[in-house]
mmCIF file of C-alpha atoms and ligand atoms in Angstrom:
data_model
loop_
_atom_site.group_PDB
_atom_site.id
_atom_site.type_symbol
_atom_site.label_atom_id
_atom_site.label_comp_id
_atom_site.label_asym_id
_atom_site.label_seq_id
_atom_site.Cartn_x
_atom_site.Cartn_y
_atom_site.Cartn_z
ATOM 1 C CA MET W 13 16.269 -19.414 -11.883
ATOM 2 C CA THR W 14 12.859 -18.449 -13.276
ATOM 3 C CA ASP W 15 12.508 -16.958 -16.761
ATOM 4 C CA MET W 16 8.915 -15.862 -16.115
ATOM 5 C CA THR W 17 9.097 -12.127 -16.791
ATOM 6 C CA LEU W 18 6.340 -9.727 -15.816
ATOM 7 C CA ARG W 19 5.398 -9.390 -19.489
ATOM 8 C CA ARG W 20 5.054 -13.172 -19.930
ATOM 9 C CA TYR W 21 3.073 -13.411 -16.689
ATOM 10 C CA LEU W 22 0.652 -10.628 -17.672
ATOM 11 C CA THR W 23 0.232 -11.998 -21.186
ATOM 12 C CA ALA W 24 -0.542 -15.476 -19.792
ATOM 13 C CA SER W 25 -3.096 -13.932 -17.409
ATOM 14 C CA GLU W 26 -5.021 -12.755 -20.494
ATOM 15 C CA GLN W 27 -5.512 -9.256 -19.098
ATOM 16 C CA PRO W 28 -6.650 -6.651 -21.678
ATOM 17 C CA ALA W 29 -3.700 -5.327 -23.695
ATOM 18 C CA ASN W 30 -4.187 -1.746 -22.485
ATOM 19 C CA LEU W 31 -4.098 -2.894 -18.850
ATOM 20 C CA ILE W 32 -0.898 -4.825 -19.565
ATOM 21 C CA PHE W 33 0.576 -1.681 -21.120
ATOM 22 C CA LEU W 34 -0.366 0.309 -18.007
ATOM 23 C CA LEU W 35 1.075 -2.271 -15.600
ATOM 24 C CA GLU W 36 4.289 -2.379 -17.635
ATOM 25 C CA ASP W 37 4.435 1.429 -17.481
ATOM 26 C CA ILE W 38 3.989 1.278 -13.700
ATOM 27 C CA ALA W 39 6.819 -1.283 -13.523
ATOM 28 C CA SER W 40 8.996 1.040 -15.624
ATOM 29 C CA ALA W 41 8.261 3.936 -13.282
ATOM 30 C CA CYS W 42 9.244 1.733 -10.338
ATOM 31 C CA ARG W 43 12.528 0.771 -12.046
ATOM 32 C CA VAL W 44 13.311 4.489 -12.501
ATOM 33 C CA ILE W 45 12.421 5.212 -8.855
ATOM 34 C CA ALA W 46 14.598 2.318 -7.684
ATOM 35 C CA THR W 47 17.556 3.923 -9.466
ATOM 36 C CA LEU W 48 16.702 7.409 -8.137
ATOM 37 C CA VAL W 49 16.605 6.010 -4.586
ATOM 38 C CA ARG W 50 19.786 3.962 -5.023
ATOM 39 C CA GLU W 51 21.699 6.899 -6.527
ATOM 40 C CA GLY W 52 20.072 9.589 -4.337
ATOM 41 C CA ALA W 53 23.212 10.465 -2.384
ATOM 42 C CA PHE W 54 25.320 10.944 -5.538
ATOM 43 C CA ALA W 55 22.705 13.132 -7.241
ATOM 44 C CA GLY W 56 22.141 15.274 -4.167
ATOM 45 C CA ASN W 57 18.507 14.089 -4.073
ATOM 46 C CA LEU W 58 18.340 13.179 -0.401
ATOM 47 C CA GLY W 59 16.752 15.544 2.085
ATOM 48 C CA SER W 60 13.797 17.880 1.968
ATOM 49 C CA ALA W 61 12.425 19.672 -1.079
ATOM 50 C CA GLY W 62 11.476 22.592 1.169
ATOM 51 C CA ALA W 63 7.774 22.215 0.306
ATOM 52 C CA VAL W 64 4.743 20.758 2.079
ATOM 53 C CA ASN W 65 2.361 18.394 0.269
ATOM 54 C CA VAL W 66 -1.421 18.160 0.407
ATOM 55 C CA GLN W 67 -1.028 15.907 3.449
ATOM 56 C CA GLY W 68 0.728 18.701 5.339
ATOM 57 C CA GLU W 69 3.920 16.614 5.280
ATOM 58 C CA THR W 70 7.354 17.978 4.360
ATOM 59 C CA GLN W 71 8.094 16.730 0.846
ATOM 60 C CA LYS W 72 11.380 14.980 0.189
ATOM 61 C CA THR W 73 13.103 15.738 -3.114
ATOM 62 C CA LEU W 74 12.660 12.071 -4.016
ATOM 63 C CA ASP W 75 8.901 12.283 -3.307
ATOM 64 C CA ILE W 76 8.662 14.835 -6.112
ATOM 65 C CA LEU W 77 10.998 12.949 -8.458
ATOM 66 C CA ALA W 78 9.087 9.703 -7.873
ATOM 67 C CA ASN W 79 5.796 11.444 -8.595
ATOM 68 C CA ASP W 80 7.290 12.926 -11.770
ATOM 69 C CA ALA W 81 8.404 9.423 -12.854
ATOM 70 C CA PHE W 82 4.901 8.013 -12.460
ATOM 71 C CA GLU W 83 3.346 10.980 -14.291
ATOM 72 C CA ARG W 84 5.897 11.064 -17.117
ATOM 73 C CA ILE W 85 5.929 7.316 -17.804
ATOM 74 C CA CYS W 86 2.303 6.352 -17.150
ATOM 75 C CA SER W 87 0.631 9.361 -18.811
ATOM 76 C CA ASN W 88 1.331 7.840 -22.232
ATOM 77 C CA SER W 89 -0.643 4.685 -21.450
ATOM 78 C CA PRO W 90 -3.307 4.436 -24.203
ATOM 79 C CA ARG W 91 -6.418 4.115 -22.031
ATOM 80 C CA LEU W 92 -5.304 5.935 -18.844
ATOM 81 C CA ALA W 93 -7.733 8.772 -18.082
ATOM 82 C CA ALA W 94 -6.622 10.108 -14.686
ATOM 83 C CA LEU W 95 -3.956 10.073 -11.988
ATOM 84 C CA VAL W 96 -4.681 10.353 -8.263
ATOM 85 C CA SER W 97 -1.401 10.928 -6.431
ATOM 86 C CA GLU W 98 -0.597 11.361 -2.757
ATOM 87 C CA GLU W 99 1.694 14.206 -3.793
ATOM 88 C CA VAL W 100 -0.857 16.182 -5.846
ATOM 89 C CA GLU W 101 -3.985 17.773 -4.367
ATOM 90 C CA GLU W 102 -6.091 17.740 -7.526
ATOM 91 C CA VAL W 103 -6.956 14.775 -9.750
ATOM 92 C CA THR W 104 -4.885 14.946 -12.972
ATOM 93 C CA TRP W 105 -7.179 14.295 -15.960
ATOM 94 C CA LEU W 106 -5.138 13.206 -18.997
ATOM 95 C CA LYS W 107 -8.071 12.944 -21.444
ATOM 96 C CA GLU W 108 -11.843 13.184 -21.610
ATOM 97 C CA PRO W 109 -12.868 10.034 -19.708
ATOM 98 C CA GLU W 110 -14.527 7.251 -21.708
ATOM 99 C CA ALA W 111 -16.164 4.137 -20.262
ATOM 100 C CA GLY W 112 -13.488 1.547 -19.491
ATOM 101 C CA ASP W 113 -10.606 4.015 -19.304
ATOM 102 C CA TYR W 114 -8.270 3.349 -16.393
ATOM 103 C CA LEU W 115 -7.830 5.390 -13.231
ATOM 104 C CA LEU W 116 -4.439 5.133 -11.517
ATOM 105 C CA TYR W 117 -4.137 5.796 -7.766
ATOM 106 C CA PHE W 118 -0.622 5.888 -6.349
ATOM 107 C CA ASP W 119 1.662 6.846 -3.514
ATOM 108 C CA PRO W 120 4.869 7.370 -5.483
ATOM 109 C CA LEU W 121 7.252 7.046 -2.552
ATOM 110 C CA ASP W 122 5.806 5.711 0.683
ATOM 111 C CA GLY W 123 7.856 5.865 3.866
ATOM 112 C CA SER W 124 10.172 8.553 2.485
ATOM 113 C CA SER W 125 11.201 9.589 5.991
ATOM 114 C CA ASN W 126 13.365 6.436 5.797
ATOM 115 C CA LEU W 127 15.381 7.720 2.829
ATOM 116 C CA ASP W 128 17.916 9.797 4.755
ATOM 117 C CA VAL W 129 18.645 6.851 7.070
ATOM 118 C CA ASN W 130 18.922 4.348 4.203
ATOM 119 C CA LEU W 131 15.973 2.135 5.168
ATOM 120 C CA SER W 132 13.381 0.544 2.875
ATOM 121 C CA VAL W 133 10.781 2.648 1.051
ATOM 122 C CA GLY W 134 8.204 1.737 -1.575
ATOM 123 C CA SER W 135 5.602 2.783 -4.145
ATOM 124 C CA ILE W 136 1.949 1.752 -3.874
ATOM 125 C CA PHE W 137 -0.602 1.676 -6.723
ATOM 126 C CA ALA W 138 -4.104 0.574 -7.696
ATOM 127 C CA VAL W 139 -6.104 0.655 -10.938
ATOM 128 C CA MET W 140 -9.870 1.139 -11.362
ATOM 129 C CA GLN W 141 -12.033 2.018 -14.388
ATOM 130 C CA VAL W 142 -14.165 4.939 -15.531
ATOM 131 C CA GLU W 143 -17.816 3.852 -15.308
ATOM 132 C CA LYS W 144 -19.299 5.801 -18.245
ATOM 133 C CA ASP W 145 -18.309 8.370 -20.876
ATOM 134 C CA GLY W 146 -17.581 11.783 -19.354
ATOM 135 C CA ASP W 147 -17.717 10.424 -15.795
ATOM 136 C CA ARG W 148 -15.093 12.381 -13.853
ATOM 137 C CA ASN W 149 -15.664 10.463 -10.639
ATOM 138 C CA VAL W 150 -12.564 8.851 -9.095
ATOM 139 C CA LEU W 151 -14.198 8.065 -5.740
ATOM 140 C CA HIS W 152 -15.018 4.359 -5.941
ATOM 141 C CA ALA W 153 -14.888 1.729 -3.203
ATOM 142 C CA GLY W 154 -11.770 -0.416 -3.160
ATOM 143 C CA ARG W 155 -13.808 -3.487 -4.171
ATOM 144 C CA ARG W 156 -13.790 -1.968 -7.690
ATOM 145 C CA GLN W 157 -10.010 -2.145 -8.002
ATOM 146 C CA LEU W 158 -9.005 -4.194 -11.057
ATOM 147 C CA CYS W 159 -5.511 -4.700 -9.700
ATOM 148 C CA ALA W 160 -3.204 -3.359 -7.009
ATOM 149 C CA GLY W 161 0.418 -3.648 -6.056
ATOM 150 C CA TYR W 162 3.545 -2.157 -4.617
ATOM 151 C CA ALA W 163 7.240 -1.848 -5.340
ATOM 152 C CA LEU W 164 9.614 -2.389 -2.420
ATOM 153 C CA TYR W 165 13.004 -0.647 -2.709
ATOM 154 C CA GLY W 166 14.879 -2.805 -0.231
ATOM 155 C CA PRO W 167 17.964 -5.068 -0.385
ATOM 156 C CA SER W 168 16.378 -6.083 -3.689
ATOM 157 C CA THR W 169 13.720 -4.240 -5.674
ATOM 158 C CA MET W 170 10.482 -6.201 -5.810
ATOM 159 C CA LEU W 171 7.129 -5.672 -7.476
ATOM 160 C CA VAL W 172 4.167 -7.406 -5.813
ATOM 161 C CA LEU W 173 0.942 -7.462 -7.817
ATOM 162 C CA THR W 174 -2.574 -8.845 -7.605
ATOM 163 C CA ASP W 175 -5.078 -8.929 -10.485
ATOM 164 C CA GLY W 176 -7.862 -10.194 -8.242
ATOM 165 C CA THR W 177 -7.004 -13.876 -8.697
ATOM 166 C CA GLU W 178 -3.682 -14.272 -6.845
ATOM 167 C CA VAL W 179 -0.722 -12.318 -5.425
ATOM 168 C CA SER W 180 2.604 -12.629 -7.234
ATOM 169 C CA GLY W 181 6.037 -11.253 -6.354
ATOM 170 C CA PHE W 182 8.610 -10.257 -8.964
ATOM 171 C CA THR W 183 12.244 -9.430 -8.240
ATOM 172 C CA CYS W 184 14.091 -6.944 -10.428
ATOM 173 C CA GLN W 185 17.169 -8.495 -11.986
ATOM 174 C CA HIS W 186 19.800 -5.788 -11.620
ATOM 175 C CA GLY W 187 21.547 -6.518 -14.940
ATOM 176 C CA THR W 188 18.592 -6.771 -17.311
ATOM 177 C CA GLY W 189 16.037 -4.740 -15.316
ATOM 178 C CA ASP W 190 13.550 -7.583 -15.861
ATOM 179 C CA PHE W 191 11.011 -8.235 -13.102
ATOM 180 C CA LEU W 192 11.187 -12.027 -12.750
ATOM 181 C CA LEU W 193 8.559 -14.109 -10.931
ATOM 182 C CA THR W 194 10.250 -15.234 -7.711
ATOM 183 C CA HIS W 195 7.270 -15.425 -5.297
ATOM 184 C CA PRO W 196 4.255 -17.018 -6.996
ATOM 185 C CA LYS W 197 0.857 -17.269 -5.259
ATOM 186 C CA MET W 198 1.848 -15.451 -2.042
ATOM 187 C CA GLN W 199 -0.312 -16.319 0.982
ATOM 188 C CA VAL W 200 -0.600 -14.691 4.414
ATOM 189 C CA PRO W 201 -0.314 -17.340 7.198
ATOM 190 C CA GLU W 202 -3.615 -17.340 9.131
ATOM 191 C CA GLU W 203 -1.868 -17.401 12.527
ATOM 192 C CA THR W 204 0.967 -15.163 13.672
ATOM 193 C CA SER W 205 2.898 -14.031 16.715
ATOM 194 C CA GLU W 206 4.144 -10.765 15.239
ATOM 195 C CA PHE W 207 2.447 -7.360 15.303
ATOM 196 C CA ALA W 208 3.424 -3.985 13.842
ATOM 197 C CA ILE W 209 2.248 -0.741 15.438
ATOM 198 C CA ASN W 210 3.764 2.613 16.436
ATOM 199 C CA THR W 211 3.753 1.937 20.173
ATOM 200 C CA SER W 212 4.742 5.531 20.988
ATOM 201 C CA ARG W 213 1.054 6.333 20.407
ATOM 202 C CA TYR W 214 -0.067 4.109 23.307
ATOM 203 C CA ARG W 215 -1.465 7.035 25.293
ATOM 204 C CA HIS W 216 -3.822 7.913 22.396
ATOM 205 C CA TRP W 217 -5.137 4.404 21.773
ATOM 206 C CA ASP W 218 -8.673 3.165 22.373
ATOM 207 C CA ALA W 219 -9.253 0.350 24.876
ATOM 208 C CA SER W 220 -9.533 -2.239 22.062
ATOM 209 C CA ILE W 221 -6.008 -1.584 20.799
ATOM 210 C CA ARG W 222 -4.527 -1.311 24.303
ATOM 211 C CA ARG W 223 -6.096 -4.665 25.224
ATOM 212 C CA TYR W 224 -4.719 -6.340 22.108
ATOM 213 C CA VAL W 225 -1.168 -5.019 22.534
ATOM 214 C CA ASP W 226 -1.146 -5.515 26.333
ATOM 215 C CA GLU W 227 -2.098 -9.179 25.834
ATOM 216 C CA CYS W 228 0.628 -9.646 23.208
ATOM 217 C CA VAL W 229 3.218 -8.031 25.492
ATOM 218 C CA ALA W 230 2.083 -10.188 28.467
ATOM 219 C CA GLY W 231 3.467 -13.190 26.566
ATOM 220 C CA GLU W 232 3.355 -16.782 27.899
ATOM 221 C CA GLU W 233 2.048 -15.687 31.327
ATOM 222 C CA GLY W 234 -0.723 -13.646 29.753
ATOM 223 C CA PRO W 235 -4.093 -14.554 28.186
ATOM 224 C CA ARG W 236 -2.484 -15.348 24.817
ATOM 225 C CA GLY W 237 -0.248 -18.004 26.415
ATOM 226 C CA ARG W 238 2.626 -17.303 24.044
ATOM 227 C CA SER W 239 5.228 -14.635 23.400
ATOM 228 C CA PHE W 240 4.878 -12.151 20.536
ATOM 229 C CA ASN W 241 7.379 -10.169 18.509
ATOM 230 C CA MET W 242 6.960 -6.549 17.405
ATOM 231 C CA ARG W 243 8.247 -4.766 14.330
ATOM 232 C CA TRP W 244 7.823 -1.117 13.186
ATOM 233 C CA THR W 245 9.764 0.092 10.138
ATOM 234 C CA ALA W 246 7.829 3.331 9.391
ATOM 235 C CA SER W 247 7.302 2.009 5.868
ATOM 236 C CA MET W 248 3.900 0.438 5.176
ATOM 237 C CA VAL W 249 5.254 -1.316 2.072
ATOM 238 C CA ALA W 250 8.009 -3.028 4.082
ATOM 239 C CA GLU W 251 5.552 -4.045 6.811
ATOM 240 C CA ILE W 252 3.047 -5.489 4.333
ATOM 241 C CA HIS W 253 5.758 -7.363 2.473
ATOM 242 C CA ARG W 254 6.961 -8.950 5.708
ATOM 243 C CA ILE W 255 3.369 -9.920 6.590
ATOM 244 C CA LEU W 256 2.816 -11.417 3.121
ATOM 245 C CA THR W 257 6.022 -13.385 3.503
ATOM 246 C CA ARG W 258 5.809 -14.684 7.115
ATOM 247 C CA GLY W 259 2.531 -13.467 8.581
ATOM 248 C CA GLY W 260 1.762 -10.700 11.046
ATOM 249 C CA VAL W 261 -0.724 -7.959 11.706
ATOM 250 C CA PHE W 262 -0.257 -4.261 10.878
ATOM 251 C CA LEU W 263 -2.133 -1.632 12.835
ATOM 252 C CA TYR W 264 -2.504 2.085 12.261
ATOM 253 C CA PRO W 265 -5.775 2.507 14.138
ATOM 254 C CA ALA W 266 -7.915 5.537 14.739
ATOM 255 C CA ASP W 267 -6.949 7.072 18.079
ATOM 256 C CA ARG W 268 -7.838 10.069 20.198
ATOM 257 C CA GLU W 269 -5.360 12.271 18.370
ATOM 258 C CA ASN W 270 -5.917 11.278 14.722
ATOM 259 C CA ARG W 271 -9.628 10.364 14.776
ATOM 260 C CA LYS W 272 -10.726 13.874 13.733
ATOM 261 C CA ALA W 273 -8.594 13.523 10.563
ATOM 262 C CA GLY W 274 -10.003 10.034 9.961
ATOM 263 C CA GLY W 275 -6.786 8.231 10.911
ATOM 264 C CA LYS W 276 -3.272 8.478 9.468
ATOM 265 C CA LEU W 277 -3.109 6.354 6.318
ATOM 266 C CA ARG W 278 -4.829 7.309 3.063
ATOM 267 C CA LEU W 279 -7.650 5.203 1.663
ATOM 268 C CA MET W 280 -7.341 5.489 -2.115
ATOM 269 C CA TYR W 281 -3.613 4.851 -2.585
ATOM 270 C CA GLU W 282 -2.425 3.152 0.617
ATOM 271 C CA ALA W 283 -5.205 1.285 2.445
ATOM 272 C CA ASN W 284 -7.256 0.131 -0.570
ATOM 273 C CA PRO W 285 -4.355 -1.327 -2.597
ATOM 274 C CA MET W 286 -2.862 -3.074 0.444
ATOM 275 C CA ALA W 287 -6.273 -4.355 1.536
ATOM 276 C CA MET W 288 -6.834 -5.943 -1.893
ATOM 277 C CA ILE W 289 -3.391 -7.562 -1.800
ATOM 278 C CA ILE W 290 -3.855 -8.914 1.734
ATOM 279 C CA GLU W 291 -7.386 -10.218 1.054
ATOM 280 C CA GLN W 292 -6.259 -11.860 -2.183
ATOM 281 C CA ALA W 293 -3.463 -13.535 -0.196
ATOM 282 C CA GLY W 294 -5.951 -14.997 2.308
ATOM 283 C CA GLY W 295 -5.650 -12.317 4.985
ATOM 284 C CA ALA W 296 -8.150 -9.718 6.216
ATOM 285 C CA ALA W 297 -8.254 -5.898 6.141
ATOM 286 C CA THR W 298 -10.514 -3.748 8.310
ATOM 287 C CA THR W 299 -10.882 -0.304 9.863
ATOM 288 C CA GLY W 300 -11.749 -2.214 13.046
ATOM 289 C CA LEU W 301 -15.427 -1.593 12.324
ATOM 290 C CA ALA W 302 -15.791 -2.431 8.605
ATOM 291 C CA PRO W 303 -13.832 -3.981 5.707
ATOM 292 C CA ILE W 304 -11.576 -1.349 4.160
ATOM 293 C CA LEU W 305 -12.558 -2.346 0.617
ATOM 294 C CA ASP W 306 -16.233 -1.572 1.300
ATOM 295 C CA ILE W 307 -15.647 2.070 2.293
ATOM 296 C CA ALA W 308 -17.399 4.596 0.040
ATOM 297 C CA PRO W 309 -14.764 7.335 -0.394
ATOM 298 C CA THR W 310 -15.586 10.981 0.307
ATOM 299 C CA GLY W 311 -12.392 12.481 -1.089
ATOM 300 C CA PRO W 312 -9.207 11.479 -2.973
ATOM 301 C CA HIS W 313 -7.010 12.019 0.115
ATOM 302 C CA GLN W 314 -9.363 10.598 2.728
ATOM 303 C CA ARG W 315 -7.649 8.985 5.723
ATOM 304 C CA VAL W 316 -8.847 5.754 7.356
ATOM 305 C CA PRO W 317 -7.903 3.471 10.247
ATOM 306 C CA VAL W 318 -6.020 0.383 9.020
ATOM 307 C CA ILE W 319 -5.753 -3.067 10.603
ATOM 308 C CA LEU W 320 -4.696 -5.841 8.236
ATOM 309 C CA GLY W 321 -2.811 -9.130 8.012
ATOM 310 C CA SER W 322 -3.221 -12.653 9.403
ATOM 311 C CA LYS W 323 -6.898 -13.481 9.512
ATOM 312 C CA ALA W 324 -7.057 -14.846 13.082
ATOM 313 C CA GLU W 325 -5.480 -11.727 14.604
ATOM 314 C CA VAL W 326 -7.618 -9.339 12.556
ATOM 315 C CA ALA W 327 -10.723 -11.240 13.710
ATOM 316 C CA ARG W 328 -9.597 -10.861 17.337
ATOM 317 C CA LEU W 329 -9.092 -7.108 16.870
ATOM 318 C CA ILE W 330 -12.561 -6.747 15.299
ATOM 319 C CA ALA W 331 -14.001 -8.571 18.316
ATOM 320 C CA TYR W 332 -12.172 -6.222 20.707
ATOM 321 C CA HIS W 333 -13.555 -3.214 18.791
ATOM 322 C CA GLU W 334 -17.022 -4.603 19.563
ATOM 323 C CA THR W 335 -16.472 -5.381 23.238
ATOM 324 C CA GLU W 336 -14.000 -2.685 24.390
ATOM 325 C CA LYS W 337 -15.981 0.471 23.801
ATOM 326 C CA ALA W 338 -13.865 3.043 25.659
HETATM 327 P P1 P6P A 13 4.697 6.835 11.823
HETATM 328 C C1 P6P A 13 4.806 6.577 6.051
HETATM 329 O O1 P6P A 13 4.771 7.978 6.299
HETATM 330 C C2 P6P A 13 3.455 6.019 6.417
HETATM 331 O O2 P6P A 13 2.465 6.613 5.621
HETATM 332 C C3 P6P A 13 3.457 4.501 6.273
HETATM 333 O O3 P6P A 13 4.260 4.057 5.243
HETATM 334 C C4 P6P A 13 3.962 4.030 7.618
HETATM 335 O O4 P6P A 13 3.458 2.754 7.977
HETATM 336 C C5 P6P A 13 3.463 5.103 8.578
HETATM 337 O O5 P6P A 13 3.198 6.280 7.798
HETATM 338 C C6 P6P A 13 4.498 5.457 9.626
HETATM 339 O O6 P6P A 13 3.853 6.255 10.581
HETATM 340 O O7 P6P A 13 3.662 7.109 12.889
HETATM 341 O O8 P6P A 13 5.687 5.789 12.237
HETATM 342 O O9 P6P A 13 5.377 8.078 11.303
#
């Protein structure tokens, strides 16, 4: 069994000490959230908090507790200037920003509708930097992310992280709480026969998405000449982890119903971090019309269309966005 702990891995990667401190704090927050999720039924933490968040979604009690864990644990990081959370409308400024300070973007508990039915959920995060002293701008394109990652609270708790050079997966050892390197240099297979989309939205889809899914469903007799499998777990973290592990393509496209809102998923703390991870693992990430990481944000909670995963399938979907205009 590996003895490569997250600390050893980060130290060997020669990241700046203050970034290592921040990533360790994020890992600590994820350990706390893993316990909160695992013990939720005993502590009476399952179910709704009776409030609605900035997204207009009913907040689960664990959404709030997970956000509190990130805030409480990460706010002490020496060079962290601001927090941008899915659960908080405003940007939380911890200090007067100085050039080089870190900005932390996070979805503390993604897929929380799965909690009450005991299915996988996760946390998603990304780190960028303040550009110059006093600069209170958190709206930077995803290309500027220094690192990104997620925690998956599944049969085991995993932390998957990229620092812009590779994607590494760490599994939390239940006894010690150490995150040990179990999945080094993760790569997305270029080809796949598995797609993930909420098919109940078929009636809202554009022609490009309908064509893609219809061809997959047509199987061996259809234009793709092979059968496809479909998965939908209502947890982006679980979908992305499966795609990183065995390939696939994840789609939450713009459609006739969500286009006015910009799509469903949020750019700064869902799409951008996952796009960096997938690109670093050899996959591709697009809105269908442009790379996600090139989008110039207009707001901290901006929504975008998301298509990402195995490069060959993403390329096909981009082509269909060009040819199927309806
Ligand atoms: P739907 C969870 O709410 C989330 O943001 C992602 O984790 C997930 O992929 C998607 O929304 C699920 O959407 O349409 O199934 O509710």
